[in-house]
mmCIF file of C-alpha atoms in Angstrom:
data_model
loop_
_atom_site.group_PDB
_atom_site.id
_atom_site.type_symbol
_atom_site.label_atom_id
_atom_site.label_comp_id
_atom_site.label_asym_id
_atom_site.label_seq_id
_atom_site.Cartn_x
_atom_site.Cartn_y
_atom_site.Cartn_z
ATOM 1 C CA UNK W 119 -77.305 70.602 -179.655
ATOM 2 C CA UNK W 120 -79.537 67.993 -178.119
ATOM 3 C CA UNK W 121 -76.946 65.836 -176.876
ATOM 4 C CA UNK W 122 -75.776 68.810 -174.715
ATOM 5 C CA UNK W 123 -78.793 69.453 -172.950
ATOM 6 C CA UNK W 124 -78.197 66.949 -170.408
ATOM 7 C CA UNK W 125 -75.278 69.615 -169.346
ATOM 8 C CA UNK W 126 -76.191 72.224 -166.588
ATOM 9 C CA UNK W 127 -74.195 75.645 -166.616
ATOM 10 C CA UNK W 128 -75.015 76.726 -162.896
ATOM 11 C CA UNK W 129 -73.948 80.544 -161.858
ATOM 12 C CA UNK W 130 -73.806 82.102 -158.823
ATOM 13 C CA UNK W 131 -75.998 85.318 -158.900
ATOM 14 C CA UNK W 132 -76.214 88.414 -157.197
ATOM 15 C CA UNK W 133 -79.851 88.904 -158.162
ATOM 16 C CA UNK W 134 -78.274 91.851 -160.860
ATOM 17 C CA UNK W 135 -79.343 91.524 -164.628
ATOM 18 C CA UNK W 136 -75.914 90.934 -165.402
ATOM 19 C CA UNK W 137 -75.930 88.138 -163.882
ATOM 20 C CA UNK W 138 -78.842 86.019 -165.500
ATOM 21 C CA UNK W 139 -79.294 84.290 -167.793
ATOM 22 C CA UNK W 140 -80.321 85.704 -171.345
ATOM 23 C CA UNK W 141 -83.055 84.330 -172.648
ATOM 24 C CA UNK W 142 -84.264 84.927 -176.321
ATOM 25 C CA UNK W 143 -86.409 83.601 -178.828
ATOM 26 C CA UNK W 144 -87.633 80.028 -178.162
ATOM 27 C CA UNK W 145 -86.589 79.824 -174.457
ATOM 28 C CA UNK W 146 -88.970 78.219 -171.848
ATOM 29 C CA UNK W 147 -87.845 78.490 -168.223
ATOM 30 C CA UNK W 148 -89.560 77.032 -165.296
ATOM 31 C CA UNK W 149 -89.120 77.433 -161.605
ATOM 32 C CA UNK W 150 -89.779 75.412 -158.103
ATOM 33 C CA UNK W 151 -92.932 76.958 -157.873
ATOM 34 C CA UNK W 152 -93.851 77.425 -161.947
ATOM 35 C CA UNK W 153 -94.177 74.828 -164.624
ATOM 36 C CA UNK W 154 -92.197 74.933 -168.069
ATOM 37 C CA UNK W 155 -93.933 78.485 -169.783
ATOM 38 C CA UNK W 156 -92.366 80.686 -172.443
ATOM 39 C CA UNK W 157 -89.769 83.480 -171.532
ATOM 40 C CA UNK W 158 -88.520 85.052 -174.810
ATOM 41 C CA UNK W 159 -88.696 88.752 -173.770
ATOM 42 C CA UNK W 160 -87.030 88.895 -170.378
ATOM 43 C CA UNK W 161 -85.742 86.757 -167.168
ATOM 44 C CA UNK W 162 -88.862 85.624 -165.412
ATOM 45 C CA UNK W 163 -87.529 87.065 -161.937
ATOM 46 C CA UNK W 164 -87.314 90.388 -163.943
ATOM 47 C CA UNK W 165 -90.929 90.108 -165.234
ATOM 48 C CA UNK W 166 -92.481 89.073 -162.072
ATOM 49 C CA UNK W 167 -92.459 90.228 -158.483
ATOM 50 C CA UNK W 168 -89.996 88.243 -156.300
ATOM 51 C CA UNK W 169 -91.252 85.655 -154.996
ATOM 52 C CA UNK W 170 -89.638 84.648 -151.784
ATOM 53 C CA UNK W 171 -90.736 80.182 -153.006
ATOM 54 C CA UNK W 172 -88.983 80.913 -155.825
ATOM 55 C CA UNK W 173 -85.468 79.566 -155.043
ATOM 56 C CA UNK W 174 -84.465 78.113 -158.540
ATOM 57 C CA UNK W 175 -84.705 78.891 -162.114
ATOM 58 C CA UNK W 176 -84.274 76.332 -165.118
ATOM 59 C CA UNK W 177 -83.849 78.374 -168.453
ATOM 60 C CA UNK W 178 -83.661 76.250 -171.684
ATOM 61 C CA UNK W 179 -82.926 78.275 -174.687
ATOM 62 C CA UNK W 180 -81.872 76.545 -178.168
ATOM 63 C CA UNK W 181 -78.768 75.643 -178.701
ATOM 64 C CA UNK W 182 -77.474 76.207 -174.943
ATOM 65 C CA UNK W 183 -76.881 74.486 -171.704
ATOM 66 C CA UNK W 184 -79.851 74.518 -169.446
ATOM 67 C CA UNK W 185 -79.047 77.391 -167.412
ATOM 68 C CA UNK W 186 -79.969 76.264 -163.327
ATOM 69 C CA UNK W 187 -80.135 79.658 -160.992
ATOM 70 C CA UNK W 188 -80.217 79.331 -157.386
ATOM 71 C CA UNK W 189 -80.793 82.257 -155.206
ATOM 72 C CA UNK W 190 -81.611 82.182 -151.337
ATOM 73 C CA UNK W 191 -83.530 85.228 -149.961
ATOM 74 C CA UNK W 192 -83.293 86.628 -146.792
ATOM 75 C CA UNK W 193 -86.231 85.818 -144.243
ATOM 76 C CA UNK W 194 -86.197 88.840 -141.812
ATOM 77 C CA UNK W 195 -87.770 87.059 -139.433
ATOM 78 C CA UNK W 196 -85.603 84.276 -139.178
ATOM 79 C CA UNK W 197 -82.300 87.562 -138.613
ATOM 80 C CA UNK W 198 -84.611 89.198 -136.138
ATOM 81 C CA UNK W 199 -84.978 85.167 -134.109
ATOM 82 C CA UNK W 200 -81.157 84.627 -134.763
ATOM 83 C CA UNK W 201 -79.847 87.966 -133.264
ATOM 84 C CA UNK W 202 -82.825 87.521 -130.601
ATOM 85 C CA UNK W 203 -81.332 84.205 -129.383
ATOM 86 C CA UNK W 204 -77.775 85.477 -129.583
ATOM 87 C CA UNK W 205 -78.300 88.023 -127.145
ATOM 88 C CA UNK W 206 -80.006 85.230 -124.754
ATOM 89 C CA UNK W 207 -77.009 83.155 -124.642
ATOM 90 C CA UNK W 208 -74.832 86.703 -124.644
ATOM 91 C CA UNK W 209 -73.005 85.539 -127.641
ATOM 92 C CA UNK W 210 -73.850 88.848 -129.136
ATOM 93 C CA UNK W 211 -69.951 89.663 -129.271
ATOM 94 C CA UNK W 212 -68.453 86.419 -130.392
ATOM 95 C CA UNK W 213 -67.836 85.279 -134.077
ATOM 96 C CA UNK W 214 -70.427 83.015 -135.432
ATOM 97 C CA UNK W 215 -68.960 80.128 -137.350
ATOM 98 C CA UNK W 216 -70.767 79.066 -140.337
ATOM 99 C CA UNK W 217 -71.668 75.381 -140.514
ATOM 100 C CA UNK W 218 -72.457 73.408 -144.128
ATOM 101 C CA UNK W 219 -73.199 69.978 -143.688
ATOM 102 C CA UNK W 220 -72.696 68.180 -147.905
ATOM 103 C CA UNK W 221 -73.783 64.713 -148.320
ATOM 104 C CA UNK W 222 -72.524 63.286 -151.653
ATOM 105 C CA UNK W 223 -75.058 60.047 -151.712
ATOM 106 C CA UNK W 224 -73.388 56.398 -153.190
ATOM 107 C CA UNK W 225 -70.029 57.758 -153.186
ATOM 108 C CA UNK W 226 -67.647 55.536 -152.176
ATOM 109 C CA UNK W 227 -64.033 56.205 -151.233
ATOM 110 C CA UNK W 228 -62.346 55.074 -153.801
ATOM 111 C CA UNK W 229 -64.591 57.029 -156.026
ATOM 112 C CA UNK W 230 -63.773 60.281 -154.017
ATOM 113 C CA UNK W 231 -60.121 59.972 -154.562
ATOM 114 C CA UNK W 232 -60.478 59.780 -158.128
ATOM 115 C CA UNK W 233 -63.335 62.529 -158.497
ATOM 116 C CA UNK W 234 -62.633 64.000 -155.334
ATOM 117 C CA UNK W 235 -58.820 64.422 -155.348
ATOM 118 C CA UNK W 236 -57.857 68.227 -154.432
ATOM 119 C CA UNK W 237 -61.059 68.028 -151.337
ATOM 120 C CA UNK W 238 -59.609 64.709 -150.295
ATOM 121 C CA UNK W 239 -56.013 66.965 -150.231
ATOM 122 C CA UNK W 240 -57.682 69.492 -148.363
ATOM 123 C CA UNK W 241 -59.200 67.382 -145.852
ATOM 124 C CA UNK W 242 -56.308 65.454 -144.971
ATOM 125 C CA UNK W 243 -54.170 69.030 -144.879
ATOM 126 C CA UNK W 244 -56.215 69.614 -141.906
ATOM 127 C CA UNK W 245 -56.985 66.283 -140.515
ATOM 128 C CA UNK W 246 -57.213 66.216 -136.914
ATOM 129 C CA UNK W 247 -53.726 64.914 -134.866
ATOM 130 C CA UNK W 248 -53.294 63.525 -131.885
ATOM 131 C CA UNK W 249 -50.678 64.934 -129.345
ATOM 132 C CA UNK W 250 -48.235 62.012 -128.646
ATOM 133 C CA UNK W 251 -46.802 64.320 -125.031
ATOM 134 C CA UNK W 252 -50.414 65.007 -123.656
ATOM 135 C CA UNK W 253 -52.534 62.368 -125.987
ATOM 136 C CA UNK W 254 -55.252 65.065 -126.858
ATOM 137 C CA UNK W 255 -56.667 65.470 -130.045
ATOM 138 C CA UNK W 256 -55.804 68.762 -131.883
ATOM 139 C CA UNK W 257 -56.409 70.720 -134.878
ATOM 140 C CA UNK W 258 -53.170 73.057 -135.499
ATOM 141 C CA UNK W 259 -54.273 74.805 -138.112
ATOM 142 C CA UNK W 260 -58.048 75.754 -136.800
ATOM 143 C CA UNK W 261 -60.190 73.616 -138.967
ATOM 144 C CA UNK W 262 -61.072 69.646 -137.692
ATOM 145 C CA UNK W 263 -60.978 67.149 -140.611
ATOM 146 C CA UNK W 264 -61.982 63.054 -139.643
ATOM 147 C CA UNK W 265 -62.011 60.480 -141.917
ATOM 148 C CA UNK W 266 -63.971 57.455 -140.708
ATOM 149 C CA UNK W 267 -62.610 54.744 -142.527
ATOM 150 C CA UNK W 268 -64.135 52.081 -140.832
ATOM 151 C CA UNK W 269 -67.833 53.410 -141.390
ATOM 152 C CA UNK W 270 -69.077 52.404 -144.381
ATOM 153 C CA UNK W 271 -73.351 52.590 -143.363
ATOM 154 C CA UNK W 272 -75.792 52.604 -140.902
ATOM 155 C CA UNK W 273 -78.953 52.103 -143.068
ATOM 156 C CA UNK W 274 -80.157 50.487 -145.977
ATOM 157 C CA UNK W 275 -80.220 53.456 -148.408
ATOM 158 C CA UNK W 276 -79.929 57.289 -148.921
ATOM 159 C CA UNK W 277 -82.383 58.634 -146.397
ATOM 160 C CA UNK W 278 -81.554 56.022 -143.485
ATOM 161 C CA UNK W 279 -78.380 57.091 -143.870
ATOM 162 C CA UNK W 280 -79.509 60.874 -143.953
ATOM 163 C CA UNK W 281 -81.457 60.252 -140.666
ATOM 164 C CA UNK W 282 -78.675 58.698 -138.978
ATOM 165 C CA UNK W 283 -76.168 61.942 -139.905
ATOM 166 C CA UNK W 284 -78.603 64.412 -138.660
ATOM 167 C CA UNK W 285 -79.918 63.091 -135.775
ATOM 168 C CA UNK W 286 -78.021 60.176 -134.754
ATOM 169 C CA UNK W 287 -81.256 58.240 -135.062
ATOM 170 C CA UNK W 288 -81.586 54.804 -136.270
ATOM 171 C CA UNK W 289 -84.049 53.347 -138.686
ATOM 172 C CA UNK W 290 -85.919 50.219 -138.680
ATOM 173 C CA UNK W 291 -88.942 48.214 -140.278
ATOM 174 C CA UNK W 292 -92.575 48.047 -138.434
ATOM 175 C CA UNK W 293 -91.350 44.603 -137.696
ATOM 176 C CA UNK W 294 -88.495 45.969 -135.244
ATOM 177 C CA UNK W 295 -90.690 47.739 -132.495
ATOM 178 C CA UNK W 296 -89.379 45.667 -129.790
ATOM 179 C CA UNK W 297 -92.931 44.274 -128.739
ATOM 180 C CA UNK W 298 -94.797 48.288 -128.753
ATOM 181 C CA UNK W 299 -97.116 49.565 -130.954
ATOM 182 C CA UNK W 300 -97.265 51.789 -133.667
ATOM 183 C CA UNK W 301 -98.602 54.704 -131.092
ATOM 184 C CA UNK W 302 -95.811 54.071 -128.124
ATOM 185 C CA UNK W 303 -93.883 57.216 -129.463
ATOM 186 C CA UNK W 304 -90.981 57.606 -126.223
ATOM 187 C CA UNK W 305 -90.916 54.272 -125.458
ATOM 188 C CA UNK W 306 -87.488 52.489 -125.170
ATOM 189 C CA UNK W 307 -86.727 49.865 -127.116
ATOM 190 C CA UNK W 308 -85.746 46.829 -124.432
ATOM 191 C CA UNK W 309 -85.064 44.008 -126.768
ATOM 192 C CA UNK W 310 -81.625 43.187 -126.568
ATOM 193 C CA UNK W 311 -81.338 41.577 -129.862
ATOM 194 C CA UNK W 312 -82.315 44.791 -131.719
ATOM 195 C CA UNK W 313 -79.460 47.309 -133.017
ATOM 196 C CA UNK W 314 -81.946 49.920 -131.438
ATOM 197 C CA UNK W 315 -82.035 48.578 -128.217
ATOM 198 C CA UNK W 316 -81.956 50.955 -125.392
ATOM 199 C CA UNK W 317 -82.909 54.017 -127.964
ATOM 200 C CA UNK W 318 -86.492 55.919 -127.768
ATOM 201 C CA UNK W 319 -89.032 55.686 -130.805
ATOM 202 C CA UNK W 320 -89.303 58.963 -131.946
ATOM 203 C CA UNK W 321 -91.380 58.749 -134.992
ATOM 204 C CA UNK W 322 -93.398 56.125 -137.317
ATOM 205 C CA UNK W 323 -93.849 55.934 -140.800
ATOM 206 C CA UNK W 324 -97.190 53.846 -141.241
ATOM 207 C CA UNK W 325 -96.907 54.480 -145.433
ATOM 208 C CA UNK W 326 -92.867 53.899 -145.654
ATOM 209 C CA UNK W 327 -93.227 50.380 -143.043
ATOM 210 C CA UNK W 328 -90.592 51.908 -140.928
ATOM 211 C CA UNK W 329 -89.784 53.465 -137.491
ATOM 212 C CA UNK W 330 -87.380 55.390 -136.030
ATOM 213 C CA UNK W 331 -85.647 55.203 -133.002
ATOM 214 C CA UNK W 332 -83.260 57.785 -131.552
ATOM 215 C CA UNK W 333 -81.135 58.573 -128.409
ATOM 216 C CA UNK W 334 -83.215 58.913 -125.237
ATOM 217 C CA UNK W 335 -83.529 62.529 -124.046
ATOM 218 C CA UNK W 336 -85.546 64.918 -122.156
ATOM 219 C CA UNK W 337 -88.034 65.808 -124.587
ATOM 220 C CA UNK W 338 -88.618 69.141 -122.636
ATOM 221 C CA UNK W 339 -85.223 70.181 -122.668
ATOM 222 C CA UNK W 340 -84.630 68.675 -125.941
ATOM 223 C CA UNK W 341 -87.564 69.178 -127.880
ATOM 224 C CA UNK W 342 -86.171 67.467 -131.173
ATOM 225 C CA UNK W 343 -82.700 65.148 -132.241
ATOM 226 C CA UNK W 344 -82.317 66.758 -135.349
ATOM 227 C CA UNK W 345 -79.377 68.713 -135.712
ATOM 228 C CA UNK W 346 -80.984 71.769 -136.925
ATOM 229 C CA UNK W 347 -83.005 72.424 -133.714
ATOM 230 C CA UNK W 348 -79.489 72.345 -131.846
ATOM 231 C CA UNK W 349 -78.146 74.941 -133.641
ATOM 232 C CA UNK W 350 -81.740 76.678 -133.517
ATOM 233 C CA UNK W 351 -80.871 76.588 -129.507
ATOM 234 C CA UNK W 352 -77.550 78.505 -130.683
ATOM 235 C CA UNK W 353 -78.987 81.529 -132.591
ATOM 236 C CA UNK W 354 -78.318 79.388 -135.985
ATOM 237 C CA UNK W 355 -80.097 80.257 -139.210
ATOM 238 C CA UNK W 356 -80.637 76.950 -140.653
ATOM 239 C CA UNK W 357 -81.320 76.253 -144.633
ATOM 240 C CA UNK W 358 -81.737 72.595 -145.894
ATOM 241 C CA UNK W 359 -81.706 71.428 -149.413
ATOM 242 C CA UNK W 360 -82.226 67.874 -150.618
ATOM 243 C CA UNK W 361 -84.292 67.899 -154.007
ATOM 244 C CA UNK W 362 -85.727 70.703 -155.883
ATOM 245 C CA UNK W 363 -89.399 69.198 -156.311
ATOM 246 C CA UNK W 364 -89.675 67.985 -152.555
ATOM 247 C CA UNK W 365 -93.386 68.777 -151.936
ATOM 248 C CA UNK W 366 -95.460 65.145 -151.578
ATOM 249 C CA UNK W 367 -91.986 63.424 -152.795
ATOM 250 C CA UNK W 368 -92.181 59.771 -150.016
ATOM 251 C CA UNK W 369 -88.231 60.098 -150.859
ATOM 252 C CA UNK W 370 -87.081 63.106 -149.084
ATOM 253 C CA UNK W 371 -86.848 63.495 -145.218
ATOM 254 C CA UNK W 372 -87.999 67.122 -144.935
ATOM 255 C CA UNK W 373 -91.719 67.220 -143.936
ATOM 256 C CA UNK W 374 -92.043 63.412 -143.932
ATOM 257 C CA UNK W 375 -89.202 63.295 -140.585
ATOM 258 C CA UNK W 376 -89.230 66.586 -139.538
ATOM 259 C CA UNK W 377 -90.864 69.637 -139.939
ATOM 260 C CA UNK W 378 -89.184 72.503 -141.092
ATOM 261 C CA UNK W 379 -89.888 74.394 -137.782
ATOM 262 C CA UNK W 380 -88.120 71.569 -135.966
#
């Protein structure tokens, strides 16, 4: 029915026919890289040769949930860099811990307790504790949980917000440059009255109106704040998601504040 189409039935595959979706008469599926096109005889991942772009699949068939794929293929290149770097830092031997960073945007929390009630459970099952003998900080049963409860935000909407989580940079208007110009990129900010005074400006956004300004480092040690060229330094595979049509979007941070080679 119509009114059901606004429901998504999302499926983990293993890239097996299986798996997939059926499609039928009177299906249309699309993908990140495809527009909306006919797919009555068979899967389109079936029908055409993988496509290592393609990372999502929308099949709309009559009468059913849209039907939203996601599959992640492996970059052999990016393995071959990752084991490279391991064996740099002789961590060749050691268990690498996987890291997933999820941002649920204009959630607040009260709204996570009631949506969010058996992951609020589970993050307060292994919320980190303070030794009252010694006074350290400990997490008994291996996994850190914080709560912040007296952070509430650190920009004006979803992608200041985004900047400041994963980089620890700060963003302000074209008005806030502390007195430099749009082309003093690793300048320090040495107004006083600003809340990025004392941090570097790392980037400008002439379109957007704003700049951003993040810890000062040494840029040749360093070469970027964002998160995922730390754990690049560590033999990390990164992936990012925000947005399945990203490409030319103002309203994503990928490619407009950093690259994804950062």
């Amino acid at each position: 029915p119509s009114e059901d189409k606004a429901r998504l039935h999302m499926q983990k595959i293993n890239n097996t026919r299986q798996d997939r979706a059926e499609v039928k008469k009177g299906c249309n599926c699309a993908t990140n890289v495809r527009p909306w096109f006919r797919c009555e005889v068979a899967h389109p991942w079936e029908i055409e040769p993988e496509n290592a772009k393609e990372n999502f699949v929308l099949v709309d068939c009559p009468n059913e949930p849209i039907h939203l794929e996601i599959r992640v293929l492996p970059n052999d290149v990016l393995v071959k860099r990752s084991e490279e770097k391991r064996r740099e830092r002789k961590l060749e031997n050691q268990t690498q811990t996987h890291v997933m960073f999820l941002e649920l945007d204009s959630v607040s929390q009260e709204y996570a307790d009631r949506h969010f009630a058996e992951t609020r459970e589970l993050l307060k099952q292994y919320r980190i504790n303070r030794n009252t003998e010694s006074g350290d900080y400990e997490c008994p049963l291996g996994i850190c949980s914080a709560d912040f409860s007296f952070v509430s935000l650190v920009g004006a909407n979803s992608i200041p917000n985004q900047v400041a989580a994963l980089s620890g940079c700060i963003s302000a208007s074209l008005h806030q440059l502390c007195g430099l110009s749009t082309t003093s990129i690793g300048e320090i900010c040495n107004d006083p009255s600003e809340p990025h005074y004392g941090l570097r400006l790392e980037r400008v956004r002439l379109q957007a109106e704003q700049s951003y300004w993040c810890p000062n480092r040494n840029p040749e040690k360093l070469k970027t704040p964002w998160i995922f060229g730390v754990a690049d330094s560590y033999g990390y595979i990164n992936f990012f998601g925000e947005e399945f049509c990203y490409e030319a979007s103002p309203y994503v941070t990928q490619g407009n504040l950093f690259s994804f080679s950062s």
